Amino acid sequence: YPRELADRYHADDRKVLAGESVINQEEFGIDAAGGQRWFLTIKVPLRDAAGNIGGMVRVSRDITERREQEQKIVRLNRVHAVLSGINSAIVRIRNRDELFHEACRIAAMHGAFRIAWIGLRDAEGTTQPVAWAGEGSEFISESHDNPDATLSQHGAARMAMSEERVVIENDIEQTGPIDWIRAGAIEHGCKSVIGLPLYSEEKIAGALVLYASERNAFDDKEELKLLEELAGDVSFALTFIAQQEKVNYLAYYDTLTGLPNRTLFFDRLSWQLASAGREGSGVALVILNVDRFRMVNDTLGRHAGDALLKAIADRIKASVRAEDTVTRLGADGFAIAASGAWRAQELAHLIESRNRGLFSSPFSVEGEELRVSATAGAAVFPADAQNAEVLIANAEAALNSAKRQNVPLLFYDPEMNAQAAESLRMENRLKRALENNELALWYQPKIDVMTGKLTGFEALMRWMDPQAGMISPAKFIPIMEQTGLILDAGNWALSQVARDCATWQEAAKVAPRIAVNVSPLQLRAKEFVDNVIDAADGIEQTGGILDLEITESVIMENVDAVIPKLQTVRGLGVRIYIDDFGTGYSSLAYIARLPIYALKIDRSFVVGMTQSEDSLGIVNSVISLAHSLKLRVVAEGVETEVQADLLRKMACDEFQGYLFGKPVPSADVPAIMRRLS
Ligand code: C2E
Ligand code: CA
Ligand code: CA
């Protein structure tokens, strides 16, 4: 290059003109056809006889091929790193979810893939992402529980699964955003994708999908081989985990009924006792034996016997709570461990009740209706025993006495038997009370804090027993819950509100809002929404408005099933109150998703407010939290001016309590309405 020309080049060239040599520099250039090339260059100054620099010599070699090779090696090294990372994870990890997350994390971090995710086929046959990694990949979690967001069958994951082959698309912008994952990937700068099928026990189980930020990232044979090897290793781990689970299953579960066996039961019971011990609560254990089971086996055959045991197991599981432990003990025995010593009576009803007992309706076995009975023994922690061994032994001892005395159930502690008998008598009396119309609703006003005016009433059930007089719901509602009578009683309450509204309308031309308490059992029932629609209609016709109070714990138990029900109810104009708020364990994320009108702070906090800083703090934060979720707050059980003042200062919205009005019989409602409107 003559000086004039070289001067126009970049800084390096000027350095050469100043006397420096440049040896072996990699330079980028464009060839005549416009292709990108790389050169290895040497530049030396060119001097005349006097030593003045008049230009430079430049020698370049085209090293484009070599550079590409090198980059490929870098990539291969990265994939190797991923492979060895995942292999060490496989050795370490014994849990599917964890393995998936780790595989995605390693692929994104060490493999420099933009996004890595794993999809599995769920029970309905649709593909769901279960793990993902890579910067910005959280968008997958945001839409992945949206039921409408299905993945395209032309996407890499579903194709890899349905065709059981490696699927490569080297330019995804061409195909466009075929579904939400693809759209997100494009938005995050991904250009190519590979879908690798994953297998468990030789059956297709899912797909690993890797997105790269370059086009044509997956056109190298060697790299592909490594990636396939990687998918193979994850598949191997899946198979291993599945087999391990089967071995565990056989060791800990009864294969006929699917219930935990004695070994696992003992573990779980010990765990239940330990946690009850820490919380200062209890555990009720019932061991029951199917009466004359051998006769079923002998007369109908073993097959029928097995079917009966399975049917009993299913019914027990359906009748207890999900967190209770149910187990098969011996050939014809079962055990139920329920957290909460108070649940002993509930279990007693489950065994003995003629209305809703486990054995009150026949079992259908191979086309025959079999009437079956059982004998049971029960013991309670910590009253009867301090550890699992003794608790089981004492329940078994009680079972043996029950068999000798030929009664359906005995407790280890005789006093509990008296209670169980009383509670069973109560059940029968309550059944009659419902039939004879001995129930009534009383009404307690709720007051707006700002205006002091009435906002509505809460309907509270009373039992007018001809012999004992008025009985409080605290005494009989729990028994109604245990026996299922609450379903009828709850429907009675809904219809009674309509009748009371009609009376008020006729006598005094007033029509209030009435909140009715809903029991967990009602909420779970299939007919719940229909019943509420009917009741709301009937009440509306008399000018009144129906609201509902539902306790916190029920809603949280099964949020996904409850939300659509509540939404329908809310659509009718029915306000939903969360009752006894603060006593359950609500997740805020759920509260925000529910169509709720207000939270009712449990009376225990209102009482505690003036006694402990903690309660005061809880009330305060519940109120501000509710307000931030645009919910109103009702304080329950306000009895003193001091409490009312504190609550006013914390911006509580409504009061309910003896300070403003005790529950009154239906006839007194119009007078209260006149006074407080
Ligand atoms: P809840 O839903 O929390 O109802 C509030 C209870 O607090 C009522 O007791 C009410 O009389 C009482 N209360 C209100 N203000 C005060 C106060 O200032 N001080 C005190 N000490 N207590 C106050 P009640 O009527 O005995 O009802 C007890 C529980 O029985 C109710 O608690 C509710 O869980 C249940 N219950 C009542 N009626 C029904 C019903 O129709 N259906 C269902 N499923 N449960 C009901
Ligand atoms: Ca209530
Ligand atoms: Ca309450």
XYZ file of C-alpha atoms and ligand atoms in Angstrom:
725
model
C 0.000 0.000 0.000
C 1.383 3.429 -0.830
C 1.232 5.904 2.007
C -1.775 7.849 0.625
C -3.847 4.700 0.567
C -2.715 3.311 3.888
C -3.441 6.599 5.636
C -7.072 6.104 4.938
C -7.155 2.783 6.780
C -7.781 2.291 10.414
C -5.650 3.157 13.386
C -3.604 -0.019 13.108
C -2.478 0.908 9.659
C -1.429 4.315 10.849
C 0.618 2.618 13.537
C 2.390 0.665 10.808
C 3.058 3.910 8.956
C 4.559 5.226 12.183
C 7.064 2.377 12.132
C 5.464 -0.494 14.047
C 4.941 -3.960 12.566
C 1.741 -5.913 13.107
C 2.170 -9.658 13.092
C -0.604 -12.276 12.901
C -3.636 -10.135 13.450
C -7.111 -11.582 12.818
C -9.083 -9.240 10.630
C -12.603 -9.218 9.345
C -13.385 -8.458 5.742
C -15.908 -8.840 2.970
C -15.051 -10.691 -0.209
C -16.097 -9.735 -3.738
C -19.301 -11.743 -3.472
C -20.228 -9.941 -0.256
C -19.461 -12.981 1.953
C -17.958 -12.540 5.423
C -14.344 -13.625 5.604
C -11.676 -13.688 8.257
C -7.990 -13.037 7.535
C -4.742 -13.580 9.377
C -2.585 -10.594 8.521
C 1.011 -9.409 8.685
C 1.759 -5.711 8.049
C 5.244 -4.198 7.901
C 6.350 -0.636 7.091
C 8.059 -0.008 3.742
C 11.062 2.313 3.943
C 13.152 4.059 1.363
C 16.945 4.177 1.454
C 16.864 7.122 3.865
C 14.635 5.171 6.261
C 11.488 7.223 5.601
C 8.285 5.243 5.541
C 6.517 5.526 2.238
C 3.892 2.791 2.630
C 3.398 -0.733 3.946
C 3.365 -4.358 2.893
C 0.367 -6.344 3.868
C 0.092 -10.139 3.570
C -3.200 -11.822 4.442
C -4.288 -15.422 4.574
C -7.978 -16.355 4.425
C -8.665 -18.248 7.674
C -12.470 -18.257 7.502
C -12.742 -22.093 7.505
C -10.347 -22.479 10.381
C -12.196 -19.943 12.515
C -15.503 -21.690 11.925
C -13.906 -24.952 12.987
C -12.662 -23.318 16.132
C -16.044 -21.897 16.970
C -17.573 -25.272 16.449
C -15.110 -26.688 18.930
C -16.082 -24.010 21.411
C -19.724 -24.986 20.936
C -18.948 -28.681 21.201
C -17.031 -28.013 24.368
C -20.042 -26.222 25.729
C -22.324 -29.120 24.899
C -19.796 -31.455 26.508
C -19.916 -29.297 29.599
C -23.706 -29.536 29.594
C -23.532 -33.268 29.181
C -21.164 -33.795 32.053
C -23.084 -31.325 34.217
C -26.313 -33.169 33.597
C -24.697 -36.518 34.165
C -23.451 -35.485 37.548
C -26.914 -34.106 38.319
C -28.421 -37.448 37.366
C -26.193 -39.256 39.824
C -27.161 -36.838 42.551
C -30.862 -36.245 41.964
C -33.598 -38.718 42.813
C -36.566 -36.551 42.070
C -38.112 -35.872 38.685
C -38.922 -32.187 39.054
C -35.541 -31.379 40.455
C -33.832 -33.252 37.637
C -35.831 -31.353 35.030
C -35.026 -27.989 36.546
C -31.372 -28.815 36.851
C -31.191 -30.082 33.247
C -32.738 -26.850 31.953
C -30.558 -24.723 34.180
C -27.361 -26.416 33.048
C -28.355 -26.226 29.380
C -29.054 -22.518 29.637
C -26.035 -21.674 31.735
C -23.246 -23.905 30.443
C -24.684 -24.589 27.020
C -25.360 -20.931 26.313
C -28.748 -21.860 24.985
C -31.065 -18.886 25.149
C -33.995 -20.853 26.611
C -34.268 -24.477 27.672
C -37.536 -26.068 28.734
C -38.986 -29.493 29.306
C -42.559 -30.429 28.446
C -44.433 -33.486 29.662
C -47.668 -34.968 28.507
C -50.274 -34.633 31.259
C -53.216 -36.912 32.034
C -55.419 -35.266 29.400
C -52.808 -35.805 26.729
C -51.863 -32.144 26.386
C -48.290 -31.015 26.716
C -47.389 -28.891 29.721
C -44.078 -27.189 30.489
C -42.725 -28.517 33.796
C -39.302 -26.856 33.920
C -37.544 -24.010 32.179
C -34.420 -21.873 32.412
C -32.653 -19.073 30.581
C -32.832 -15.332 30.983
C -36.391 -14.103 30.589
C -37.814 -17.628 30.409
C -40.191 -16.890 33.288
C -42.812 -16.030 30.694
C -43.286 -19.786 30.409
C -44.437 -19.984 34.024
C -46.821 -17.081 33.605
C -48.915 -18.619 30.878
C -48.305 -22.265 31.629
C -51.255 -22.623 33.996
C -53.619 -20.903 31.638
C -55.869 -23.738 30.420
C -56.438 -22.020 27.076
C -52.744 -21.832 26.339
C -52.183 -25.076 24.491
C -49.016 -25.720 22.573
C -49.048 -26.001 18.813
C -48.877 -29.521 17.477
C -46.296 -28.214 15.006
C -44.104 -26.964 17.823
C -40.802 -28.668 18.540
C -42.027 -30.297 21.780
C -45.205 -31.861 20.465
C -43.613 -32.960 17.187
C -40.700 -34.548 19.039
C -43.223 -36.458 21.164
C -45.752 -37.460 18.529
C -43.173 -38.432 15.911
C -40.580 -39.624 18.427
C -37.710 -37.983 16.612
C -35.370 -35.040 16.940
C -37.049 -31.963 15.520
C -34.925 -29.068 14.260
C -36.003 -25.695 12.988
C -33.081 -23.535 12.009
C -35.018 -20.336 11.371
C -38.043 -19.983 13.634
C -38.820 -16.457 12.495
C -39.863 -18.025 9.200
C -42.531 -20.200 10.855
C -43.613 -17.341 13.127
C -45.230 -17.392 16.599
C -47.209 -20.635 16.316
C -47.982 -20.714 20.043
C -47.213 -18.736 23.196
C -43.881 -20.371 23.928
C -42.684 -19.821 20.377
C -43.933 -16.248 20.438
C -42.070 -15.626 23.700
C -38.919 -17.242 22.352
C -38.942 -15.046 19.249
C -39.511 -12.016 21.417
C -36.465 -13.009 23.475
C -34.252 -13.131 20.394
C -34.267 -16.868 19.710
C -33.616 -17.865 16.121
C -33.453 -21.649 16.037
C -34.800 -24.542 18.050
C -34.312 -28.233 18.655
C -36.838 -30.617 20.234
C -35.452 -33.854 21.682
C -37.789 -36.673 22.734
C -37.457 -37.956 26.321
C -38.368 -41.501 27.268
C -39.170 -43.242 30.512
C -39.107 -47.039 30.566
C -38.964 -47.024 26.767
C -42.179 -45.055 26.435
C -42.251 -41.465 25.240
C -42.534 -39.213 28.292
C -41.810 -35.682 27.161
C -39.451 -33.449 25.243
C -36.455 -31.269 25.949
C -36.543 -28.083 23.892
C -33.510 -25.841 23.397
C -33.604 -22.423 21.782
C -30.446 -20.762 20.426
C -29.964 -17.122 19.557
C -28.329 -17.846 16.182
C -29.875 -19.181 13.030
C -28.668 -22.629 11.936
C -27.412 -23.411 15.433
C -28.296 -27.075 15.074
C -26.796 -28.033 11.711
C -23.658 -29.666 12.997
C -23.727 -33.465 13.059
C -21.308 -33.864 15.908
C -23.127 -31.408 18.112
C -26.427 -33.103 17.316
C -24.988 -36.408 18.410
C -24.011 -34.907 21.744
C -27.429 -33.355 22.217
C -29.098 -36.677 21.488
C -26.800 -38.306 23.980
C -27.894 -35.696 26.488
C -31.572 -36.455 25.931
C -30.706 -40.128 26.260
C -29.103 -39.520 29.629
C -32.113 -37.605 30.928
C -34.302 -40.472 29.677
C -32.109 -42.946 31.500
C -32.554 -40.950 34.694
C -36.328 -40.866 34.209
C -36.434 -44.623 33.815
C -34.273 -45.053 36.877
C -36.499 -42.799 38.975
C -39.643 -44.577 37.753
C -38.215 -47.960 38.703
C -37.089 -46.678 42.070
C -40.594 -45.408 42.717
C -42.046 -48.812 41.907
C -39.698 -50.483 44.337
C -40.655 -47.930 46.980
C -44.294 -48.426 46.193
C -44.091 -52.171 46.743
C -42.233 -51.652 49.992
C -44.652 -49.094 51.401
C -48.058 -49.613 49.836
C -50.681 -52.289 49.797
C -51.058 -53.282 46.152
C -54.730 -54.283 46.424
C -56.096 -51.058 47.892
C -53.306 -48.611 47.093
C -53.263 -47.604 50.761
C -50.061 -47.192 52.771
C -49.029 -50.448 54.426
C -48.201 -50.916 58.086
C -44.582 -49.790 57.663
C -45.430 -46.507 55.992
C -48.405 -46.022 58.292
C -46.192 -46.331 61.323
C -43.831 -43.715 59.848
C -46.610 -41.312 59.046
C -48.333 -41.784 62.370
C -45.082 -41.107 64.230
C -44.646 -37.991 62.149
C -48.233 -36.913 62.815
C -47.720 -37.384 66.564
C -44.486 -35.420 66.523
C -46.060 -32.485 64.757
C -49.175 -32.627 66.979
C -46.846 -32.653 69.989
C -45.091 -29.531 68.768
C -48.361 -27.725 68.095
C -49.975 -28.855 71.321
C -52.780 -30.568 69.414
C -53.756 -34.239 69.241
C -54.346 -37.205 66.956
C -57.264 -39.613 66.919
C -56.624 -43.179 65.783
C -59.313 -45.690 64.838
C -58.568 -49.293 63.958
C -61.433 -51.186 62.432
C -62.077 -54.719 61.435
C -64.603 -55.839 58.821
C -67.060 -58.237 60.496
C -67.249 -61.793 59.153
C -64.966 -60.983 56.240
C -63.981 -64.628 55.961
C -67.546 -65.473 55.115
C -67.435 -63.200 52.085
C -64.280 -64.938 50.942
C -65.677 -68.400 51.591
C -69.085 -67.920 49.997
C -68.405 -65.464 47.166
C -64.779 -66.270 46.493
C -61.497 -64.466 47.023
C -62.090 -62.254 44.053
C -65.243 -60.810 45.575
C -63.414 -60.446 48.894
C -60.690 -58.400 47.210
C -63.259 -56.236 45.459
C -65.034 -55.594 48.767
C -61.815 -54.552 50.501
C -61.052 -52.192 47.661
C -64.541 -50.694 47.829
C -64.227 -50.209 51.601
C -60.812 -48.596 51.169
C -62.215 -46.215 48.546
C -65.137 -45.277 50.752
C -62.902 -44.633 53.763
C -60.602 -42.437 51.690
C -63.550 -40.480 50.326
C -64.989 -39.948 53.824
C -61.922 -38.577 55.593
C -59.817 -35.527 54.901
C -57.022 -35.600 52.411
C -54.413 -35.099 55.135
C -55.645 -38.021 57.262
C -53.700 -41.243 57.025
C -55.665 -44.330 56.027
C -53.993 -47.693 55.955
C -54.711 -51.377 55.493
C -53.798 -53.415 58.551
C -53.787 -57.166 58.117
C -56.232 -58.988 55.866
C -59.521 -57.376 56.814
C -58.502 -54.362 58.892
C -58.081 -50.664 58.301
C -56.791 -47.770 60.372
C -57.524 -44.056 60.182
C -55.328 -41.465 61.852
C -56.861 -37.992 61.998
C -54.955 -34.934 63.170
C -56.838 -33.199 65.972
C -57.940 -35.155 69.028
C -61.351 -33.500 68.758
C -61.904 -35.447 65.595
C -62.298 -38.650 67.607
C -66.038 -38.004 67.783
C -66.144 -37.321 64.069
C -64.566 -40.709 63.443
C -67.032 -42.309 65.855
C -69.899 -40.976 63.762
C -68.189 -42.192 60.643
C -68.301 -45.714 62.011
C -71.545 -45.760 63.934
C -73.860 -43.237 62.332
C -76.896 -44.673 60.593
C -77.206 -41.556 58.427
C -73.801 -41.017 56.974
C -71.690 -43.839 58.370
C -69.100 -45.731 56.380
C -71.212 -48.860 56.605
C -74.711 -47.373 56.470
C -75.176 -48.137 52.783
C -74.343 -51.408 51.022
C -71.233 -52.004 48.918
C -71.729 -53.134 45.388
C -69.368 -55.996 44.682
C -69.408 -57.826 41.362
C -73.004 -56.858 40.733
C -74.200 -57.761 44.234
C -75.207 -55.393 47.000
C -73.360 -56.431 50.138
C -74.303 -55.139 53.569
C -71.190 -55.045 55.698
C -70.490 -53.970 59.246
C -67.282 -53.409 61.150
C -66.036 -53.312 64.701
C -63.649 -50.585 65.745
C -61.382 -49.483 68.555
C -60.082 -45.962 69.044
C -57.380 -44.215 71.034
C -56.335 -40.600 71.287
C -52.922 -38.943 71.480
C -51.742 -37.560 73.849
C -54.438 -38.585 76.385
C -54.172 -42.354 75.855
C -50.616 -42.781 74.652
C -47.404 -40.843 74.123
C -46.075 -42.643 71.062
C -47.228 -44.459 67.954
C -46.559 -47.977 69.253
C -48.610 -47.541 72.412
C -51.331 -45.644 70.556
C -51.761 -48.515 68.085
C -51.658 -51.093 70.878
C -54.324 -49.227 72.859
C -56.604 -48.831 69.859
C -56.200 -52.569 69.239
C -57.020 -53.308 72.875
C -60.171 -51.193 72.538
C -61.024 -53.065 69.335
C -60.753 -56.376 71.157
C -63.047 -55.223 73.964
C -65.530 -53.988 71.348
C -65.501 -57.433 69.744
C -66.034 -59.140 73.110
C -68.867 -56.801 74.037
C -70.311 -57.007 70.544
C -70.556 -53.219 70.049
C -69.525 -51.305 66.923
C -66.959 -49.003 68.545
C -65.133 -48.586 71.819
C -62.644 -45.983 72.895
C -59.645 -46.846 75.010
C -60.781 -44.197 77.483
C -64.274 -45.037 78.841
C -65.137 -41.368 79.188
C -64.830 -40.986 75.427
C -67.436 -43.718 75.021
C -69.904 -41.670 77.010
C -69.168 -38.677 74.803
C -69.576 -40.734 71.651
C -72.908 -42.071 72.887
C -74.059 -38.548 73.739
C -72.988 -37.281 70.373
C -74.855 -40.095 68.603
C -77.984 -39.351 70.619
C -77.571 -35.739 69.598
C -77.392 -36.739 65.958
C -80.737 -38.513 66.186
C -82.318 -35.624 68.053
C -81.031 -33.156 65.473
C -82.427 -35.231 62.690
C -85.808 -35.007 64.398
C -85.345 -31.277 65.042
C -84.961 -30.733 61.310
C -88.019 -32.836 60.538
C -90.121 -31.139 63.235
C -89.061 -27.644 62.251
C -87.425 -26.810 65.593
C -84.726 -24.628 64.014
C -84.917 -20.841 63.759
C -82.745 -18.065 62.373
C -81.746 -15.130 64.531
C -80.322 -11.985 63.023
C -77.401 -9.804 64.095
C -76.865 -6.339 62.572
C -73.673 -5.157 60.868
C -72.849 -1.448 61.029
C -70.912 0.813 58.672
C -68.080 2.393 60.665
C -68.178 5.720 58.793
C -71.920 6.359 58.797
C -73.057 4.280 61.772
C -75.805 2.907 59.560
C -76.944 -0.650 59.074
C -75.288 -2.553 56.208
C -77.097 -5.855 56.694
C -77.624 -8.788 59.031
C -75.951 -12.113 59.620
C -78.355 -15.048 59.949
C -77.424 -17.304 62.866
C -79.050 -20.648 63.476
C -80.768 -21.522 66.757
C -82.272 -24.770 67.906
C -85.453 -24.369 69.916
C -85.490 -27.727 71.646
C -88.885 -28.424 73.255
C -87.166 -29.911 76.337
C -83.835 -28.103 76.697
C -84.875 -24.684 75.362
C -82.644 -22.680 73.042
C -79.423 -24.461 72.112
C -76.432 -22.554 70.720
C -75.020 -23.453 67.303
C -71.604 -24.006 68.839
C -73.170 -27.140 70.422
C -74.989 -28.564 67.417
C -73.364 -27.242 64.212
C -70.242 -29.412 64.693
C -72.418 -32.505 65.040
C -74.385 -31.519 61.967
C -71.070 -31.174 60.144
C -69.882 -34.577 61.290
C -73.067 -36.291 60.251
C -73.856 -34.483 57.032
C -77.099 -33.114 58.509
C -75.679 -29.649 57.842
C -76.529 -30.119 54.156
C -80.249 -30.215 54.924
C -79.940 -27.620 57.674
C -78.014 -25.282 55.385
C -80.643 -25.513 52.687
C -83.303 -24.985 55.287
C -81.495 -21.766 56.363
C -81.350 -20.480 52.780
C -85.084 -21.038 52.342
C -85.913 -19.674 55.809
C -84.233 -16.358 54.964
C -86.603 -16.042 52.001
C -89.590 -16.767 54.249
C -88.429 -14.245 56.867
C -87.838 -11.617 54.159
C -91.375 -12.135 52.903
C -92.730 -11.566 56.422
C -90.718 -8.352 56.912
C -91.798 -7.070 53.538
C -95.424 -7.724 54.291
C -95.433 -6.415 57.860
C -93.056 -3.465 57.643
C -92.100 -2.925 53.995
C -88.412 -3.432 54.770
C -85.934 -5.620 52.917
C -82.404 -6.051 54.267
C -79.244 -7.764 53.022
C -78.873 -11.080 54.839
C -75.620 -13.011 55.060
C -76.047 -16.769 55.514
C -73.269 -19.012 56.818
C -72.206 -21.760 54.435
C -70.701 -24.954 55.752
C -67.692 -26.590 54.068
C -69.844 -29.571 53.206
C -72.380 -27.401 51.398
C -69.687 -25.655 49.425
C -68.267 -28.973 48.304
C -71.664 -30.361 47.242
C -72.439 -30.516 43.534
C -75.783 -28.768 44.063
C -74.242 -25.788 45.872
C -74.485 -23.277 43.041
C -78.019 -24.332 42.085
C -79.183 -24.077 45.690
C -77.745 -20.589 46.036
C -79.296 -19.457 42.755
C -82.712 -20.675 43.936
C -82.351 -19.005 47.328
C -81.078 -15.717 45.890
C -84.055 -15.685 43.521
C -86.567 -16.311 46.285
C -85.049 -13.626 48.511
C -84.890 -11.109 45.687
C -88.589 -11.540 45.035
C -89.285 -10.194 48.507
C -86.913 -7.265 47.968
C -84.105 -8.686 50.118
C -80.570 -9.550 49.030
C -78.637 -12.722 49.855
C -74.976 -12.712 50.906
C -72.791 -15.643 51.969
C -70.204 -16.198 54.707
C -67.655 -18.893 54.074
C -64.826 -19.827 56.423
C -61.325 -19.252 55.276
C -60.048 -22.805 55.626
C -62.634 -24.362 53.297
C -61.856 -22.023 50.477
C -58.138 -22.580 50.752
C -58.550 -26.347 50.852
C -59.520 -26.514 47.220
C -59.146 -23.142 45.593
C -59.342 -24.286 42.005
C -62.663 -26.061 42.437
C -64.110 -23.247 44.536
C -63.250 -20.243 42.357
C -65.672 -20.979 39.487
C -68.471 -21.674 41.989
C -67.865 -18.412 43.782
C -67.660 -16.524 40.518
C -71.080 -17.764 39.479
C -72.503 -16.825 42.862
C -70.846 -13.407 42.751
C -72.413 -12.879 39.329
C -75.838 -13.053 40.982
C -74.980 -10.012 43.082
C -74.312 -12.134 46.175
C -71.499 -10.698 48.302
C -69.026 -13.222 49.624
C -67.504 -12.750 53.081
C -64.528 -14.728 54.285
C -65.526 -15.735 57.815
C -63.217 -16.206 60.801
C -60.380 -14.607 58.869
C -56.980 -15.067 60.487
C -57.657 -18.547 61.833
C -56.767 -20.386 58.631
C -53.693 -20.244 56.507
C -54.704 -18.225 53.497
C -52.271 -17.479 50.813
C -52.529 -13.888 49.691
C -52.049 -14.929 46.121
C -55.292 -16.895 46.391
C -57.259 -14.246 48.228
C -56.487 -11.895 45.367
C -57.866 -14.388 42.856
C -61.147 -14.948 44.677
C -64.285 -12.910 43.949
C -64.589 -11.783 47.554
C -66.344 -8.727 48.938
C -64.993 -8.567 52.473
C -62.917 -10.270 55.172
C -64.413 -10.828 58.610
C -61.694 -10.626 61.235
C -62.203 -13.400 63.747
C -63.455 -12.423 67.204
C -60.366 -13.903 68.867
C -58.211 -11.156 67.307
C -60.659 -8.429 68.279
C -60.567 -9.710 71.869
C -56.783 -10.119 71.739
C -56.212 -6.638 70.308
C -56.446 -4.956 73.691
C -54.311 -7.631 75.332
C -51.360 -8.224 73.043
C -49.282 -6.240 70.609
C -49.235 -9.270 68.328
C -52.997 -9.365 67.865
C -53.093 -5.632 67.347
C -50.405 -5.954 64.695
C -52.251 -8.786 62.979
C -55.509 -6.832 62.867
C -53.696 -3.798 61.548
C -51.954 -5.677 58.778
C -55.089 -7.640 57.834
C -56.912 -4.344 57.365
C -54.249 -2.689 55.251
C -53.731 -5.854 53.263
C -57.457 -6.180 52.597
C -57.633 -2.572 51.519
C -54.746 -3.024 49.140
C -56.726 -5.876 47.585
C -59.812 -3.611 47.405
C -61.662 -5.674 50.007
C -63.716 -4.406 52.901
C -63.078 -5.495 56.470
C -65.690 -6.457 59.044
C -64.665 -6.854 62.685
C -66.558 -9.606 64.508
C -67.484 -9.648 68.163
C -66.929 -5.978 68.967
C -68.045 -5.635 72.583
C -66.372 -2.508 73.957
C -65.872 1.127 72.981
C -62.119 0.604 73.393
C -62.151 -2.089 70.713
C -64.357 0.012 68.439
C -62.016 3.001 68.798
C -58.923 0.986 67.965
C -60.651 -0.511 64.932
C -61.849 2.898 63.770
C -58.290 4.213 63.941
C -57.141 1.299 61.796
C -59.818 2.171 59.182
C -61.927 -0.955 59.680
C -65.057 -0.703 57.489
C -67.821 -2.528 59.378
C -68.628 -3.615 62.920
C -70.579 -6.575 64.182
C -70.869 -7.320 67.884
C -72.806 -7.018 71.093
C -71.818 -3.332 71.311
C -74.057 -2.636 68.334
C -76.602 -5.395 68.684
C -76.938 -9.020 69.757
C -78.561 -11.580 67.474
C -82.342 -11.157 67.681
C -85.333 -13.239 66.586
C -86.736 -12.538 63.157
C -89.666 -10.491 64.494
C -87.289 -7.839 65.900
C -85.556 -7.144 62.587
C -87.892 -4.381 61.279
C -87.425 -2.349 64.483
C -83.642 -2.541 64.205
C -83.847 -1.490 60.574
C -85.888 1.561 61.457
C -83.496 2.497 64.250
C -80.280 2.099 62.245
C -81.227 3.228 58.760
P -69.810 -17.114 63.243
O -70.223 -17.276 61.826
O -68.429 -16.619 63.466
O -70.865 -16.168 63.900
C -70.562 -15.182 64.828
C -70.776 -15.671 66.212
O -70.296 -14.714 67.121
C -72.254 -15.865 66.536
O -72.332 -16.930 67.445
C -72.573 -14.551 67.230
O -73.689 -14.645 68.071
C -71.324 -14.345 68.004
N -71.113 -12.952 68.360
C -71.417 -11.865 67.622
N -71.062 -10.727 68.271
C -70.490 -11.121 69.429
C -69.904 -10.415 70.526
O -69.839 -9.190 70.560
N -69.423 -11.167 71.540
C -69.486 -12.537 71.540
N -68.988 -13.202 72.556
N -70.023 -13.225 70.514
C -70.520 -12.519 69.474
P -73.420 -18.048 67.350
O -74.717 -17.488 66.875
O -73.398 -18.816 68.612
O -72.857 -18.949 66.163
C -71.693 -19.665 66.326
C -71.193 -20.237 65.056
O -72.086 -21.257 64.575
C -71.105 -19.232 63.923
O -69.936 -18.499 64.039
C -71.107 -20.133 62.735
O -69.838 -20.665 62.517
C -72.016 -21.266 63.176
N -73.346 -21.037 62.585
C -74.374 -20.299 63.051
N -75.418 -20.354 62.207
C -75.031 -21.120 61.166
C -75.672 -21.556 59.958
O -76.823 -21.204 59.631
N -74.971 -22.378 59.145
C -73.706 -22.766 59.455
N -73.067 -23.571 58.597
N -73.075 -22.372 60.562
C -73.723 -21.553 61.414
Ca -70.423 -16.056 60.154
Ca -67.011 -15.561 62.255
